[in-house]
Amino acid sequence: MAIPALGFVVPDLIGGHLLMTGDNLQQNYPLHVLVGATLRHGQLPFWNQYIFSGSPLLADFNAGAFYPLMGLFVILPDRAAWIATEVILFSAIAIGMYTFLRTLALSTLACLIAGATFAFSGTVLSQVNHVDMTEGFAAIPWMLLAVLHIVRDGRWRWSVFLGIAFATVILGGAPEAMLDEAILVLAYAGISAGIDRGRWWRVLTRGGSAAALALSLSAIQWLPGLSAIATSQRSGLSGGFASIGSYFPSFGFLSLVPYLYGGYGHIGETVYFNHYNLPEIGIYLGILPMIALATLLHPRWPSRLPKRERLTWYCVGLLGVLLALGSNTPLEHLFNALPLYGHQRLQSRNMIDAAVAVCVLFAGWIDRAPEDRRSLVRYERSVALIPLGVVVGLMTWAMFDPNSLLSNLAHVSPYPSFVRTVRVAAVMASALCATAALIVWSRTWLTAHRWVLAVTIFASADLGVMALTSQLASTTPNAILAGTTPVEQLVSANLAPGGRFAVYDPRGYTTFGRNPSGTPDLNILARLPSVAGYASIGNGQYLVQTQTHNMGELDLPQLARGTFDRLDLQDIVTVPEYFLVPLGNIPANVSAVQRVTADPGDDAVLPLGFGPDFIDPFYPFYPGDRPPLHSGGTSAWFFGESLNPGSATLVFDAPTASTAQIRFGKLRSDGATNWGPLIRIGGGVTKVSGALPDGMSVGLSLQVASGGVPAYQPIVSVAQHAYAIDGPLSDALRPAVWQPRGTAEGYALFVRRRPPRPIFAVSDNGRPGPPVVVLSSTAKSETVKVHAASPSRIVRAVAWDPGWEGSVSVDGGAPQQVPVMDHALVQQVHIPTGRDVVTFSYRPPHLMAASFLSAGAALVLLALLAGTVTRRRLRKKSGSGDQQ
């Protein structure tokens, strides 16, 4: 308890920083804050108005809206609630594993060391960026404890305990935790029961009752959640999904060399460079647990863990490894055929099963020495040299042929930084393996107390270095956690009521190291509604049409077609790298255009750099040639920033057919243009250049005064460097529709000129309807009134979801239910002629059934508790009477 308390509290007390990264930062923390605020204001957390133009909150599993610790966000400040949550979860993991191991009759010190090893192992710490997974891990040892007692004596109290523990996993909201841990518990129960009929009867009856209790208690989460999944982007997925996130065998070396393929950059190592991602593959538990795993394979090794218990955990660990390998085993089709499980991704998370098994065996190894059996001593000492031999082999390979190592294990090019990281990681791991081997060899030289002390110190240092250099040590700028970054303040000052914003950044310039843009779901903290979002599931139709599920992505053709108009997208945050493309020189014609790359900081106009050619599956990243322009025609393009170009050039895809006159101008932020002089173009030319008026501008304007020009690309020259106006936003954000509204920390804000229309009426014949007056509005309901002279429709710019319901009261009459229909992603209801009062309200599907099941199960538990307390009091009184 002290270690997690110090680990999470001290950074905030001393440095004023929260330990938070990854999905916890961009999703889980904002959702927890939103749920806490909603409950604190006396509302149920049904609807999230801040992402995807409105999205289910309870039904979105990631919110964990009814997880027990969510109450901390209701009663405490957000930062304190997050710290308390993490401290409680890691304490529960450590104490739970300690308690489980003690029940196996192992010594206190062995259980303490192994419990701490599990709580701070690489498998657990790698998922520290997913609080929902951590919530699942917190239940693992307690569920195993319940199963152990069910197998031993079958008392029904442990069935109740198991049901409550698994209910917390479901309420936590991580589907992978639910399925993976269900398999872990089933495997442990089945293997522990063996072929004993009595044990199997206890497992089936008590385990089945526990499952029914868990499903009933957590119905408030999974019943609405299944409905949300049915309409989400995952609803059509079928077999083969196990390949998404399967563990590669080469990742196994991370159990001995945790940063073999790079790390998090905390100690100067290169950031992880292998395929997949490091948070999903970290499995480091320390060197001594690996030695223990191999040592206890000896059938005559003395341990308080019976041979049957040891065999059980070897089988459980092996099963976890096979499930994690997924598509990298011949069993892929079998895994895909498993109900529910075969449709899940991130199979690598099953490594938690192996971590549990290793820690149990580690405790059994610490607990008892081989005494005077020399053959066993030699065996243990030989085993202790195996990790050292493997790591020395890797180190030798890295020293003499790093190219081969990197190409075979990581499938990457041997960059010098990669080679250096591999070598340093192997050297450090060799030192740890040598120290661990020395501790094992000293087992017969030291007293039991001193040897356990040496193991404690080494294990603490081993995992301590791992923890301090993991993503757990990542902190987040307080401005992001408060929703007060300069970019968010700029958006807030310019976002019209009822409007939404989006971040366009498919290249990923807004990384979390310098993320000032309020990437969804961080916009929740700033209370800025967005058309985009970040969630495991979202409405499938919405995501297909908008392509807003990928970080910083928008479907730009849909932007041009007006889809985002219906969603009231008003503000777009982006960077100039999506407007301008650096060129080596001004080409002679369109076919000679050649883009060049620029590292961050090398180009004054594009400070974030410009990488190799980028392919966007939803939009041609480089729009290419503009169509021919004829007499009287004009065009204008934004630069994405304020610049003072000296000249502009048009390069044509074919020689001009006749003479023409054009002029260039500088576009001002108010939409007006400062025009330059007319330029005469002769026939048969492939490019034309002209000087621009002096002064700063936000874009380039072009006008054809007479004649015409063929298809062309516009180019501007800034400080003797050429830039084609050919980025994806150069065509998507047109000056007639959008206008720049300032910059913050290098990010530009563009605001739509047309004001938003959050709700409006349209007559059935398509004409504009009467004005709509809003009477009341909350996140999950809105009531309006309208005087309709003819049958009409009310269109509401909130994303449609099957949980929305409507009612209409005509001329003061009783409200009548009406369907809320999907109108091109948003909501609409039909209303009759008259003075109508219309109410939109959201309720998660199956809410009544889910509430009945959860409340009923809770009442049953309360009744059982009351009965237990009453019986104990009666027995106590009866015992006192007998003594008298």
Short mmCIF file of N, CA, C and O in Angstrom, two decimals, residues 702-760:
data_model
loop_
_atom_site.label_atom_id
_atom_site.label_comp_id
_atom_site.label_asym_id
_atom_site.label_seq_id
_atom_site.Cartn_x
_atom_site.Cartn_y
_atom_site.Cartn_z
N LEU A 702 -6.22 34.36 -57.03
CA LEU A 702 -5.92 34.34 -58.46
C LEU A 702 -7.17 34.77 -59.22
O LEU A 702 -8.27 34.30 -58.92
N GLN A 703 -7.00 35.62 -60.22
CA GLN A 703 -8.10 36.04 -61.06
C GLN A 703 -7.66 36.04 -62.52
O GLN A 703 -6.56 36.51 -62.85
N VAL A 704 -8.52 35.50 -63.38
CA VAL A 704 -8.28 35.53 -64.82
C VAL A 704 -9.09 36.69 -65.38
O VAL A 704 -10.33 36.65 -65.38
N ALA A 705 -8.41 37.71 -65.87
CA ALA A 705 -9.10 38.89 -66.39
C ALA A 705 -9.59 38.68 -67.81
O ALA A 705 -10.64 39.19 -68.20
N SER A 706 -8.84 37.92 -68.59
CA SER A 706 -9.26 37.63 -69.97
C SER A 706 -8.58 36.35 -70.41
O SER A 706 -7.54 35.94 -69.89
N GLY A 707 -9.18 35.72 -71.41
CA GLY A 707 -8.64 34.46 -71.89
C GLY A 707 -8.89 33.33 -70.92
O GLY A 707 -9.91 33.28 -70.22
N GLY A 708 -7.95 32.42 -70.83
CA GLY A 708 -8.07 31.30 -69.92
C GLY A 708 -6.74 30.62 -69.71
O GLY A 708 -5.80 30.80 -70.49
N VAL A 709 -6.66 29.81 -68.66
CA VAL A 709 -5.43 29.07 -68.37
C VAL A 709 -5.78 27.59 -68.24
O VAL A 709 -6.88 27.23 -67.78
N PRO A 710 -4.87 26.71 -68.66
CA PRO A 710 -5.12 25.27 -68.51
C PRO A 710 -4.97 24.84 -67.05
O PRO A 710 -4.71 25.65 -66.16
N ALA A 711 -5.14 23.54 -66.79
CA ALA A 711 -4.99 23.00 -65.44
C ALA A 711 -3.62 23.41 -64.89
O ALA A 711 -2.62 23.39 -65.61
N TYR A 712 -3.59 23.73 -63.63
CA TYR A 712 -2.40 24.36 -63.07
C TYR A 712 -2.21 23.99 -61.61
O TYR A 712 -3.10 23.44 -60.97
N GLN A 713 -1.04 24.32 -61.09
CA GLN A 713 -0.77 24.30 -59.65
C GLN A 713 -0.22 25.65 -59.24
O GLN A 713 0.66 26.20 -59.91
N PRO A 714 -0.73 26.22 -58.12
CA PRO A 714 -0.19 27.50 -57.65
C PRO A 714 1.01 27.28 -56.72
O PRO A 714 1.03 26.35 -55.90
N ILE A 715 1.99 28.14 -56.84
CA ILE A 715 3.22 28.07 -56.04
C ILE A 715 3.54 29.48 -55.55
O ILE A 715 3.35 30.46 -56.27
N VAL A 716 3.98 29.56 -54.31
CA VAL A 716 4.42 30.85 -53.77
C VAL A 716 5.87 30.74 -53.34
O VAL A 716 6.36 29.66 -52.98
N SER A 717 6.55 31.86 -53.38
CA SER A 717 7.95 31.92 -52.95
C SER A 717 8.03 32.75 -51.68
O SER A 717 7.59 33.90 -51.65
N VAL A 718 8.60 32.14 -50.64
CA VAL A 718 8.75 32.81 -49.35
C VAL A 718 10.21 32.68 -48.93
O VAL A 718 10.72 31.56 -48.77
N ALA A 719 10.87 33.82 -48.78
CA ALA A 719 12.27 33.84 -48.36
C ALA A 719 13.11 32.91 -49.23
O ALA A 719 13.89 32.08 -48.73
N GLN A 720 12.91 33.00 -50.56
CA GLN A 720 13.68 32.26 -51.56
C GLN A 720 13.44 30.76 -51.51
O GLN A 720 14.23 29.98 -52.04
N HIS A 721 12.33 30.33 -50.88
CA HIS A 721 11.93 28.93 -50.89
C HIS A 721 10.57 28.81 -51.56
O HIS A 721 9.71 29.68 -51.38
N ALA A 722 10.39 27.74 -52.33
CA ALA A 722 9.15 27.56 -53.08
C ALA A 722 8.24 26.57 -52.36
O ALA A 722 8.70 25.54 -51.82
N TYR A 723 6.95 26.87 -52.38
CA TYR A 723 5.94 26.02 -51.74
C TYR A 723 4.73 25.91 -52.65
O TYR A 723 4.16 26.93 -53.06
N ALA A 724 4.35 24.68 -52.96
CA ALA A 724 3.11 24.47 -53.71
C ALA A 724 1.93 24.51 -52.74
O ALA A 724 2.01 23.95 -51.64
N ILE A 725 0.87 25.19 -53.15
CA ILE A 725 -0.34 25.19 -52.33
C ILE A 725 -1.12 23.94 -52.72
O ILE A 725 -2.08 23.98 -53.50
N ASP A 726 -0.67 22.81 -52.17
CA ASP A 726 -1.18 21.51 -52.64
C ASP A 726 -1.40 20.53 -51.50
O ASP A 726 -1.41 19.32 -51.70
N GLY A 727 -1.55 21.04 -50.27
CA GLY A 727 -1.89 20.15 -49.16
C GLY A 727 -3.37 19.81 -49.17
O GLY A 727 -4.17 20.43 -49.88
N PRO A 728 -3.79 18.81 -48.39
CA PRO A 728 -5.20 18.37 -48.41
C PRO A 728 -6.18 19.45 -48.01
O PRO A 728 -7.30 19.49 -48.52
N LEU A 729 -5.78 20.35 -47.12
CA LEU A 729 -6.71 21.40 -46.69
C LEU A 729 -6.71 22.60 -47.62
O LEU A 729 -7.56 23.48 -47.47
N SER A 730 -5.78 22.64 -48.57
CA SER A 730 -5.73 23.79 -49.47
C SER A 730 -6.96 23.84 -50.36
O SER A 730 -7.37 24.93 -50.78
N ASP A 731 -7.57 22.71 -50.63
CA ASP A 731 -8.83 22.68 -51.38
C ASP A 731 -10.04 22.53 -50.48
O ASP A 731 -11.13 22.97 -50.81
N ALA A 732 -9.84 21.89 -49.31
CA ALA A 732 -10.98 21.58 -48.44
C ALA A 732 -11.49 22.82 -47.71
O ALA A 732 -12.70 22.97 -47.51
N LEU A 733 -10.59 23.70 -47.26
CA LEU A 733 -11.00 24.90 -46.54
C LEU A 733 -10.95 26.09 -47.51
O LEU A 733 -9.89 26.66 -47.76
N ARG A 734 -12.09 26.43 -48.04
CA ARG A 734 -12.15 27.51 -49.03
C ARG A 734 -12.41 28.83 -48.33
O ARG A 734 -13.25 28.92 -47.44
N PRO A 735 -11.72 29.90 -48.77
CA PRO A 735 -11.89 31.21 -48.14
C PRO A 735 -13.33 31.72 -48.18
O PRO A 735 -13.71 32.51 -47.31
N ALA A 736 -14.13 31.30 -49.15
CA ALA A 736 -15.52 31.77 -49.19
C ALA A 736 -16.34 31.18 -48.06
O ALA A 736 -17.38 31.73 -47.67
N VAL A 737 -15.91 30.04 -47.51
CA VAL A 737 -16.68 29.34 -46.47
C VAL A 737 -16.03 29.50 -45.10
O VAL A 737 -16.73 29.60 -44.08
N TRP A 738 -14.69 29.52 -45.06
CA TRP A 738 -13.97 29.54 -43.80
C TRP A 738 -13.15 30.82 -43.68
O TRP A 738 -12.83 31.46 -44.69
N GLN A 739 -12.79 31.14 -42.47
CA GLN A 739 -11.91 32.28 -42.24
C GLN A 739 -10.96 31.98 -41.09
O GLN A 739 -11.32 31.29 -40.13
N PRO A 740 -9.70 32.44 -41.17
CA PRO A 740 -8.75 32.21 -40.07
C PRO A 740 -9.10 33.08 -38.87
O PRO A 740 -9.51 34.22 -39.01
N ARG A 741 -8.90 32.52 -37.69
CA ARG A 741 -9.21 33.26 -36.47
C ARG A 741 -8.06 33.23 -35.47
O ARG A 741 -8.27 33.21 -34.28
N GLY A 742 -6.85 33.16 -35.96
CA GLY A 742 -5.72 33.25 -35.06
C GLY A 742 -4.96 31.94 -34.95
O GLY A 742 -5.35 30.90 -35.48
N THR A 743 -3.84 32.01 -34.23
CA THR A 743 -2.98 30.85 -34.02
C THR A 743 -2.60 30.78 -32.56
O THR A 743 -2.65 31.77 -31.82
N ALA A 744 -2.18 29.61 -32.15
CA ALA A 744 -1.69 29.39 -30.79
C ALA A 744 -0.70 28.24 -30.83
O ALA A 744 -1.03 27.16 -31.31
N GLU A 745 0.50 28.50 -30.36
CA GLU A 745 1.57 27.49 -30.29
C GLU A 745 1.78 26.78 -31.63
O GLU A 745 2.01 25.58 -31.70
N GLY A 746 1.67 27.56 -32.72
CA GLY A 746 1.91 27.00 -34.04
C GLY A 746 0.69 26.38 -34.69
O GLY A 746 0.77 25.95 -35.85
N TYR A 747 -0.43 26.33 -34.00
CA TYR A 747 -1.64 25.74 -34.55
C TYR A 747 -2.59 26.83 -35.01
O TYR A 747 -2.77 27.84 -34.33
N ALA A 748 -3.19 26.63 -36.15
CA ALA A 748 -4.10 27.61 -36.74
C ALA A 748 -5.54 27.20 -36.52
O ALA A 748 -5.87 26.01 -36.54
N LEU A 749 -6.40 28.19 -36.32
CA LEU A 749 -7.83 27.96 -36.14
C LEU A 749 -8.58 28.56 -37.32
O LEU A 749 -8.36 29.73 -37.67
N PHE A 750 -9.46 27.77 -37.92
CA PHE A 750 -10.33 28.22 -38.99
C PHE A 750 -11.78 28.08 -38.55
O PHE A 750 -12.16 27.03 -38.00
N VAL A 751 -12.56 29.11 -38.79
CA VAL A 751 -13.94 29.16 -38.32
C VAL A 751 -14.86 29.31 -39.53
O VAL A 751 -14.59 30.13 -40.43
N ARG A 752 -15.92 28.54 -39.52
CA ARG A 752 -16.90 28.63 -40.61
C ARG A 752 -17.65 29.96 -40.53
O ARG A 752 -18.02 30.42 -39.44
N ARG A 753 -17.87 30.57 -41.68
CA ARG A 753 -18.53 31.87 -41.71
C ARG A 753 -20.01 31.76 -41.37
O ARG A 753 -20.59 32.69 -40.79
N ARG A 754 -20.64 30.65 -41.72
CA ARG A 754 -22.07 30.48 -41.44
C ARG A 754 -22.26 30.06 -39.99
O ARG A 754 -21.58 29.17 -39.51
N PRO A 755 -23.20 30.68 -39.26
CA PRO A 755 -23.42 30.29 -37.86
C PRO A 755 -24.05 28.90 -37.77
O PRO A 755 -24.69 28.44 -38.72
N PRO A 756 -23.89 28.22 -36.64
CA PRO A 756 -24.49 26.87 -36.49
C PRO A 756 -26.01 26.93 -36.38
O PRO A 756 -26.58 27.96 -36.02
N ARG A 757 -26.62 25.79 -36.68
CA ARG A 757 -28.07 25.63 -36.51
C ARG A 757 -28.31 24.38 -35.67
O ARG A 757 -28.54 23.30 -36.22
N PRO A 758 -28.23 24.48 -34.36
CA PRO A 758 -28.35 23.28 -33.51
C PRO A 758 -29.71 22.58 -33.66
O PRO A 758 -29.78 21.37 -33.54
N ILE A 759 -30.77 23.35 -33.88
CA ILE A 759 -32.09 22.75 -34.04
C ILE A 759 -32.94 23.70 -34.87
O ILE A 759 -32.91 24.92 -34.68
N PHE A 760 -33.67 23.14 -35.83
CA PHE A 760 -34.48 23.98 -36.71
C PHE A 760 -35.62 23.14 -37.28
O PHE A 760 -35.61 21.89 -37.21
#
